[in-house]
Coordinates of C-alpha atoms in Angstrom, one line a residue:
M97 CA 0.0 0.0 0.0
N98 CA 2.8 2.4 0.9
K99 CA 4.4 1.5 -2.4
N100 CA 1.2 2.4 -4.3
I101 CA 1.0 5.8 -2.5
I102 CA 4.6 6.5 -3.3
I103 CA 4.1 5.6 -7.0
T104 CA 0.9 7.8 -7.1
A105 CA 2.8 10.8 -5.6
I106 CA 5.6 10.5 -8.0
V107 CA 3.3 10.3 -11.0
T108 CA 1.3 13.3 -9.7
L109 CA 4.5 15.2 -9.3
I110 CA 5.7 14.4 -12.8
I111 CA 2.3 15.5 -14.3
G112 CA 2.4 18.7 -12.3
V113 CA 5.9 19.5 -13.4
S114 CA 5.1 18.7 -17.0
A115 CA 1.9 20.9 -16.9
G116 CA 3.8 23.7 -15.3
Y117 CA 6.6 23.4 -17.9
F118 CA 4.2 23.6 -20.9
L119 CA 1.6 25.9 -19.4
A120 CA 3.9 28.5 -17.8
P121 CA 5.4 29.6 -21.1
A122 CA 2.0 29.9 -22.6
G123 CA 0.9 32.0 -19.7
K124 CA 4.0 34.2 -19.9
T125 CA 3.6 34.6 -23.6
G126 CA 0.1 35.7 -23.1
S127 CA 1.2 38.2 -20.5
E128 CA 3.9 39.6 -22.7
T129 CA 1.5 39.7 -25.7
G130 CA -0.9 41.7 -23.6
T131 CA 1.8 44.2 -22.7
E132 CA 2.9 44.5 -26.3
K133 CA -0.7 45.1 -27.4
I134 CA -0.9 48.0 -24.8
A135 CA 2.3 49.5 -26.1
S136 CA 1.2 49.0 -29.7
K137 CA -2.0 50.9 -28.9
E138 CA 0.0 53.7 -27.3
R139 CA 2.7 54.0 -30.0
K140 CA 1.8 52.3 -33.3
P141 CA 4.1 52.6 -36.3
L142 CA 2.7 54.3 -39.4
F143 CA 5.0 52.4 -41.7
Y144 CA 8.5 50.9 -41.8
R145 CA 11.4 52.6 -43.6
N146 CA 14.4 51.0 -45.4
P147 CA 17.4 51.9 -43.3
M148 CA 19.6 52.4 -46.4
N149 CA 17.0 54.2 -48.6
P150 CA 14.3 56.3 -47.0
L151 CA 12.3 56.3 -50.2
I152 CA 11.6 52.6 -49.8
T153 CA 8.8 51.9 -47.2
S154 CA 6.7 48.9 -46.2
P155 CA 3.4 48.9 -44.3
V156 CA 4.5 45.7 -42.4
P157 CA 7.8 44.7 -40.7
A158 CA 10.4 43.7 -43.4
K159 CA 14.1 43.2 -44.1
D160 CA 16.2 44.5 -46.9
E161 CA 18.5 42.5 -49.2
M162 CA 21.3 42.7 -46.5
G163 CA 19.0 41.3 -43.8
M164 CA 18.7 44.7 -42.0
K165 CA 15.3 45.3 -40.3
Y166 CA 13.2 48.2 -41.6
I167 CA 13.0 51.1 -39.1
P168 CA 9.5 51.8 -37.7
V169 CA 8.2 55.4 -38.2
Y170 CA 5.7 56.6 -35.5
A171 CA 3.0 59.2 -35.6
D172 CA 4.4 60.9 -32.5
S173 CA 7.9 61.6 -34.0
E174 CA 9.4 65.0 -33.7
T175 CA 8.4 66.0 -37.2
S176 CA 4.8 65.2 -36.5
S177 CA 4.7 67.1 -33.2
G178 CA 5.3 70.6 -34.6
M179 CA 9.1 70.6 -34.9
T180 CA 10.7 72.0 -38.0
A181 CA 11.2 69.4 -40.7
G182 CA 14.7 68.2 -40.7
T183 CA 15.4 68.8 -37.0
V184 CA 18.1 66.5 -35.8
S185 CA 18.5 65.1 -32.2
I186 CA 22.0 63.8 -31.2
D187 CA 22.9 62.4 -27.8
P188 CA 25.8 64.3 -26.0
V189 CA 28.3 61.4 -26.4
T190 CA 27.8 61.4 -30.2
T191 CA 27.9 65.2 -30.4
Q192 CA 31.3 65.1 -28.7
N193 CA 32.6 62.2 -30.8
I194 CA 31.8 63.8 -34.2
G195 CA 33.3 67.2 -33.0
V196 CA 30.2 69.4 -33.1
R197 CA 31.2 73.0 -32.3
T198 CA 28.9 76.1 -32.1
A199 CA 29.4 79.9 -32.3
T200 CA 27.1 82.7 -31.2
V201 CA 25.5 85.0 -33.7
K202 CA 26.8 88.5 -33.1
R203 CA 26.6 92.0 -34.5
T204 CA 30.0 93.4 -35.5
T205 CA 31.8 95.8 -37.9
L206 CA 33.0 94.4 -41.2
S207 CA 35.7 95.9 -43.4
R208 CA 37.9 94.5 -46.0
V209 CA 41.3 95.0 -47.7
I210 CA 41.3 94.1 -51.3
R211 CA 44.4 93.1 -53.2
S212 CA 44.6 92.9 -57.0
V213 CA 46.7 93.8 -60.0
G214 CA 46.5 96.9 -62.2
R215 CA 47.9 98.4 -65.4
V216 CA 49.3 101.9 -65.6
T217 CA 48.0 103.9 -68.5
F218 CA 47.5 107.5 -69.7
D219 CA 45.0 109.9 -68.2
E220 CA 42.7 110.1 -71.2
Q221 CA 41.8 113.7 -70.3
R222 CA 45.5 114.7 -70.6
V223 CA 46.1 113.3 -74.1
A224 CA 46.0 115.4 -77.3
R225 CA 46.0 114.1 -80.9
F226 CA 46.6 116.7 -83.5
H227 CA 45.0 116.6 -87.0
S228 CA 45.1 119.3 -89.6
K229 CA 41.7 120.7 -90.7
I230 CA 43.0 121.4 -94.1
D231 CA 44.9 119.7 -96.9
G232 CA 48.5 120.8 -97.3
W233 CA 52.2 120.1 -97.0
I234 CA 54.5 120.1 -93.9
E235 CA 56.9 123.1 -94.3
E236 CA 58.9 122.7 -91.1
L237 CA 58.9 120.5 -87.9
F238 CA 60.0 122.3 -84.8
I239 CA 59.5 119.2 -82.5
E240 CA 60.8 116.2 -84.4
K241 CA 61.6 113.5 -81.8
T242 CA 59.2 111.3 -79.7
G243 CA 59.8 111.6 -76.0
D244 CA 60.6 115.3 -76.2
R245 CA 59.0 117.4 -73.4
V246 CA 57.0 120.4 -74.6
K247 CA 55.4 123.4 -72.8
K248 CA 52.0 124.9 -73.4
D249 CA 51.9 127.0 -76.6
T250 CA 55.2 125.5 -77.9
M251 CA 55.2 125.6 -81.7
L252 CA 55.2 122.1 -83.1
L253 CA 55.2 122.6 -86.9
S254 CA 54.2 124.8 -89.8
I255 CA 52.0 123.8 -92.7
Y256 CA 51.3 125.3 -96.2
S257 CA 47.7 125.0 -97.6
P258 CA 46.2 126.7 -100.7
Q259 CA 42.9 126.7 -98.9
L260 CA 44.4 128.6 -96.1
V261 CA 46.0 131.2 -98.4
A262 CA 42.6 131.8 -100.1
S263 CA 40.9 132.3 -96.8
E264 CA 43.6 134.8 -95.8
E265 CA 43.2 136.7 -99.0
E266 CA 39.4 137.0 -98.3
Y267 CA 40.1 138.3 -94.8
I268 CA 42.6 140.9 -96.1
L269 CA 40.1 142.0 -98.8
A270 CA 37.3 142.3 -96.1
L271 CA 39.6 144.4 -93.9
T272 CA 40.5 146.8 -96.8
N273 CA 36.8 147.1 -97.8
A274 CA 35.8 147.9 -94.2
D275 CA 38.5 150.6 -94.0
T276 CA 37.2 152.2 -97.2
L277 CA 33.6 152.2 -96.2
K278 CA 33.9 153.1 -92.5
E279 CA 33.2 156.8 -93.4
S280 CA 30.2 156.0 -95.5
P281 CA 27.0 158.0 -94.6
F282 CA 25.0 154.8 -95.1
K283 CA 24.8 152.7 -92.0
D284 CA 23.7 149.6 -93.8
I285 CA 26.8 149.7 -96.0
R286 CA 29.1 150.1 -93.0
N287 CA 27.4 147.2 -91.2
S288 CA 27.7 144.9 -94.2
A289 CA 31.5 145.7 -94.4
E290 CA 32.0 144.9 -90.7
S291 CA 29.9 141.7 -91.0
L292 CA 32.2 140.5 -93.9
V293 CA 35.2 141.1 -91.7
R294 CA 33.8 139.1 -88.9
S295 CA 32.8 136.1 -91.0
S296 CA 36.2 136.0 -92.7
R297 CA 38.0 136.1 -89.4
E298 CA 35.8 133.4 -88.0
R299 CA 36.6 131.2 -91.0
L300 CA 40.3 131.5 -90.2
E301 CA 39.7 130.7 -86.5
L302 CA 37.8 127.6 -87.4
L303 CA 40.8 126.5 -89.5
D304 CA 42.9 126.8 -86.2
V305 CA 44.9 129.8 -87.4
P306 CA 46.6 131.0 -84.1
A307 CA 45.7 134.4 -82.7
H308 CA 49.3 135.8 -83.2
Q309 CA 49.1 135.1 -86.9
L310 CA 45.7 136.7 -87.2
R311 CA 47.1 139.8 -85.5
E312 CA 50.0 139.8 -87.9
I313 CA 47.6 139.6 -90.9
E314 CA 45.6 142.5 -89.6
R315 CA 48.8 144.5 -89.0
T316 CA 50.7 143.8 -92.3
R317 CA 47.7 143.1 -94.6
K318 CA 49.9 140.3 -96.1
V319 CA 49.2 136.6 -96.6
I320 CA 51.1 134.3 -94.2
K321 CA 52.1 131.2 -96.2
R322 CA 52.7 128.9 -93.2
L323 CA 50.1 127.9 -90.5
H324 CA 51.6 127.3 -87.1
I325 CA 50.3 124.5 -84.8
H326 CA 51.0 124.8 -81.0
S327 CA 50.8 122.5 -78.1
P328 CA 47.7 122.9 -75.9
F329 CA 49.5 122.0 -72.6
D330 CA 52.7 120.8 -71.0
G331 CA 53.4 117.2 -72.0
T332 CA 55.5 114.6 -73.7
V333 CA 55.5 113.8 -77.4
M334 CA 54.3 110.2 -77.7
K335 CA 54.0 110.0 -81.5
I336 CA 54.9 112.0 -84.6
G337 CA 52.8 111.2 -87.7
A338 CA 54.4 113.3 -90.4
R339 CA 57.7 114.6 -91.6
E340 CA 58.8 117.7 -93.5
G341 CA 57.6 117.9 -97.1
Q342 CA 54.9 115.3 -96.5
R343 CA 51.4 115.9 -97.8
V344 CA 48.8 115.7 -95.1
T345 CA 45.1 115.5 -94.9
P346 CA 42.6 115.9 -92.0
E347 CA 42.9 112.1 -91.5
T348 CA 46.6 112.3 -90.8
E349 CA 47.6 112.3 -87.1
L350 CA 50.4 114.8 -86.8
Y351 CA 51.2 114.5 -83.1
M352 CA 50.2 112.6 -80.0
I353 CA 51.1 114.5 -76.8
A354 CA 50.3 113.2 -73.3
D355 CA 50.7 114.8 -69.9
L356 CA 52.4 112.1 -67.8
T357 CA 52.5 114.0 -64.5
R358 CA 49.2 112.3 -63.6
L359 CA 48.3 108.8 -64.7
W360 CA 45.5 106.3 -64.4
V361 CA 45.8 102.7 -63.1
I362 CA 43.1 100.3 -64.3
V363 CA 42.5 97.6 -61.7
D364 CA 40.4 94.4 -62.2
L365 CA 38.1 93.4 -59.4
Y366 CA 36.1 90.2 -59.0
E367 CA 32.3 90.4 -58.5
D368 CA 32.5 89.5 -54.8
D369 CA 34.8 92.5 -54.2
M370 CA 32.4 95.0 -55.8
P371 CA 30.2 95.7 -52.7
W372 CA 33.3 96.8 -50.8
V373 CA 34.6 99.5 -53.2
K374 CA 33.4 103.0 -53.8
E375 CA 34.7 106.2 -55.3
G376 CA 37.0 108.0 -53.1
D377 CA 38.6 105.0 -51.5
M378 CA 42.4 105.2 -51.1
A379 CA 44.9 102.7 -52.6
E380 CA 48.5 101.8 -52.5
M381 CA 50.5 100.3 -55.3
R382 CA 53.9 98.8 -56.0
V383 CA 55.7 98.1 -59.3
S384 CA 58.5 95.8 -60.0
G385 CA 60.5 98.5 -61.9
I386 CA 60.7 100.7 -58.8
P387 CA 61.4 98.3 -55.9
G388 CA 60.8 99.5 -52.4
E389 CA 58.6 102.4 -53.4
T390 CA 54.9 102.7 -52.6
F391 CA 52.7 105.0 -54.6
K392 CA 49.4 106.5 -53.4
G393 CA 46.2 106.7 -55.4
K394 CA 42.5 107.2 -55.2
V395 CA 39.5 105.5 -56.8
S396 CA 38.1 108.0 -59.2
Y397 CA 35.7 105.8 -61.2
I398 CA 34.1 102.4 -61.2
Y399 CA 33.2 101.2 -64.7
P400 CA 29.5 100.4 -65.2
Y401 CA 30.0 97.1 -67.0
L402 CA 31.6 93.7 -66.5
E403 CA 34.3 92.1 -68.7
A404 CA 32.7 89.1 -70.3
K405 CA 35.9 87.0 -70.6
T406 CA 37.5 87.7 -67.2
R407 CA 34.2 88.2 -65.3
T408 CA 35.8 91.3 -63.6
V409 CA 34.8 94.9 -63.3
K410 CA 37.4 97.7 -63.9
V411 CA 38.2 100.3 -61.3
R412 CA 40.2 103.5 -62.2
L413 CA 42.7 105.0 -59.9
E414 CA 44.3 108.4 -60.2
V415 CA 48.0 108.5 -59.3
D416 CA 50.4 111.5 -59.1
N417 CA 53.5 111.1 -61.2
S418 CA 55.2 114.5 -60.9
D419 CA 58.6 112.9 -61.0
L420 CA 57.7 110.8 -64.1
R421 CA 59.0 107.6 -62.6
L422 CA 55.9 105.6 -63.4
K423 CA 55.6 104.6 -67.1
P424 CA 52.4 103.8 -69.0
E425 CA 51.9 100.0 -69.5
M426 CA 53.6 99.1 -66.2
F427 CA 51.9 96.4 -64.1
A428 CA 51.3 97.2 -60.5
N429 CA 50.3 95.2 -57.3
V430 CA 47.4 97.2 -55.9
T431 CA 46.0 97.2 -52.4
L432 CA 42.6 98.9 -52.0
M433 CA 41.9 100.3 -48.5
S434 CA 38.1 100.0 -48.4
N435 CA 36.5 102.6 -46.1
R436 CA 33.2 100.8 -46.1
Q437 CA 32.3 99.4 -42.7
L438 CA 29.1 97.5 -41.9
N439 CA 27.4 97.1 -38.6
A440 CA 26.2 93.7 -39.5
I441 CA 24.8 90.4 -38.0
T442 CA 27.6 87.9 -38.7
V443 CA 28.4 84.2 -38.3
P444 CA 31.7 82.3 -39.1
S445 CA 31.8 81.7 -42.8
E446 CA 32.4 77.9 -42.3
A447 CA 28.9 77.6 -40.6
I448 CA 27.1 78.1 -43.9
V449 CA 26.0 75.1 -45.9
R450 CA 25.7 76.0 -49.6
T451 CA 23.5 73.6 -51.5
G452 CA 23.5 75.5 -54.8
A453 CA 19.8 76.5 -54.5
R454 CA 20.0 78.1 -51.1
E455 CA 22.2 78.8 -48.1
Q456 CA 21.5 77.1 -44.8
L457 CA 22.7 77.0 -41.2
F458 CA 22.0 74.7 -38.3
I459 CA 20.7 76.4 -35.1
E460 CA 21.2 74.7 -31.7
R461 CA 17.7 74.9 -30.2
A462 CA 18.6 72.8 -27.2
A463 CA 21.3 70.5 -26.0
G464 CA 21.8 68.0 -28.8
K465 CA 18.9 69.4 -30.9
F466 CA 19.8 71.1 -34.2
E467 CA 17.3 72.8 -36.5
P468 CA 18.0 73.7 -40.2
R469 CA 17.4 77.4 -41.1
D470 CA 17.5 79.0 -44.5
V471 CA 19.3 82.4 -44.5
V472 CA 20.1 85.2 -46.9
I473 CA 23.8 86.1 -46.9
G474 CA 25.5 89.4 -47.6
V475 CA 29.2 90.2 -47.9
S476 CA 32.1 88.3 -46.4
A477 CA 35.4 89.5 -44.8
D478 CA 38.0 88.1 -42.4
G479 CA 36.2 84.7 -42.0
E480 CA 32.9 86.3 -41.1
T481 CA 29.8 86.4 -43.3
Q482 CA 26.9 88.9 -43.0
I483 CA 23.4 87.4 -42.6
L484 CA 20.7 89.7 -44.0
E485 CA 17.7 87.5 -43.1
G486 CA 17.0 84.4 -41.0
L487 CA 19.0 84.9 -37.8
R488 CA 18.9 86.9 -34.6
V489 CA 21.8 88.1 -32.4
G490 CA 22.5 85.6 -29.6
E491 CA 21.4 82.4 -31.4
K492 CA 24.0 79.6 -31.7
V493 CA 25.0 78.1 -35.0
V494 CA 26.9 74.9 -35.8
T495 CA 30.4 75.6 -37.2
S496 CA 31.9 72.1 -37.5
S497 CA 30.5 68.7 -38.5
Q498 CA 27.5 70.4 -40.0
F499 CA 27.7 68.3 -43.1
L500 CA 27.1 65.2 -41.0
I501 CA 24.2 66.9 -39.4
D502 CA 23.0 68.0 -42.8
S503 CA 22.9 64.4 -44.1
E504 CA 20.7 63.3 -41.2
S505 CA 18.6 66.4 -41.6
K506 CA 17.9 65.6 -45.2
L507 CA 16.9 62.1 -44.3
K508 CA 14.5 63.3 -41.7
E509 CA 13.1 65.9 -44.0
A510 CA 12.5 63.2 -46.7
T511 CA 10.7 61.1 -44.0
S512 CA 8.6 64.1 -43.0
K513 CA 7.4 64.5 -46.6
M514 CA 6.6 60.8 -46.9
L515 CA 4.6 61.0 -43.7
E516 CA 2.4 63.6 -45.2
T517 CA 1.8 61.4 -48.2
L518 CA 1.6 58.0 -46.7
Q519 CA -0.1 58.5 -43.4
P520 CA -3.8 58.2 -44.6
E521 CA -2.9 55.0 -46.5
T522 CA -1.0 53.2 -43.7
D523 CA -3.2 54.0 -40.6
A524 CA -5.3 50.8 -41.0
K525 CA -2.7 48.3 -42.3
P526 CA -0.6 47.9 -39.1
A527 CA -3.8 47.2 -37.1
Q528 CA -4.8 44.4 -39.5
M529 CA -1.4 42.9 -39.2
D530 CA -1.6 43.0 -35.4
H531 CA -4.9 41.1 -35.6
G532 CA -3.2 38.5 -37.8
D533 CA -0.4 38.3 -35.3
M534 CA -2.9 37.7 -32.6
Q535 CA -4.5 34.9 -34.6
M536 CA -1.1 33.3 -35.2
D537 CA -0.3 33.6 -31.4
H538 CA -3.6 31.8 -30.7
G539 CA -2.7 29.1 -33.2
D540 CA 0.7 28.7 -31.5
M541 CA -1.0 28.3 -28.2
Q542 CA -3.3 25.6 -29.7
M543 CA -0.2 23.8 -31.1
D544 CA 1.5 24.0 -27.7
H545 CA -1.6 22.5 -26.1
G546 CA -1.6 19.7 -28.7
D547 CA 2.0 19.0 -28.0
M548 CA 1.3 18.8 -24.3
Q549 CA -1.5 16.2 -25.0
M550 CA 0.9 14.2 -27.2
D551 CA 3.5 14.2 -24.4
H552 CA 0.8 13.2 -22.0

């Protein structure tokens, strides 16, 4: 009898242990399933995103070709809760590891020193090119060498012209006629004679007969065979276009004289330098031909067009050259001392992410939270860039590792756009799958029960 009791107790113990072994996991699974259902109700994925390509999504859990699980995208993500699309959250350890640094937006004074090259040339207002207004022959050259210095009213050459002789004879005849009729009792006759004198004299003046030769004609009443041509100012003879005995016409350039005591320097500036330069700015220049010397100049004109080939704008400097050491066609290294100073909102230039279509910065909204911000930029100088729109003084911008943040930001922004498109379609699908999962769990429980019966 005791043996039967012992056997019965052992069998009962085995059955209990077996039932506990098989039923306990079923119970635990049911408990865990209930917890997951509660969590699923609280935070249900809208869809699942390919970890390598955000454009590929699935309404149900899936894996890519490499076996990586798709990432669930929830309705309560930062993008869906009112944050700016593309905002990135990074934990402090990662922020330190990737070397994220920030700088404070400030208001400061910007100025710039511009360095370029220039070419020395003539002052166009101090260059004279002489052409005769009549046909004729060169009788005598008084200045016959290029490079000679001349003073104002220096006689350059004399020219003989039949046209000039005829005009002089008319003037002499008008003078003689006016002398004869000046005692006439008829006022109209006297006025006509005086009018003829005036018109004859004006004709000679228009032919550039100098005043001293006109006075000589009036005094001697004789024709002057040679017309004298004089220099209009002090200068240097740069070119002689005719020689003695040569026939000349109005097309012939007889002389080119330039005043070299004041020169122009034409400087080429790139487009991004243009906002800094204005008329009146001072400049310094150095030339290889005069080592150790610095010449001063001033911006007198900014040309209103851009050179198509070089994409530069020309700026004209005026430089004193009283000692004639500077020569036209010299090349010069020019430093423009821009006086323009801007009280501007600035950030470090390296903080700007240029995408081609826009300029962007990343603002630190909180510790580890970075928001993209489109801005309008102005001028740049000394590593600082002016911000015209989009920032306020005191905000913090990312100055390093912003390209890593930008990559993640673009990913989040793409996800945000897909959320707007896919949310209405995917709301019901995950729920249906959860129901299927519940059915499968129930089937598994039935299978476990069957196994238990089989073991029994």
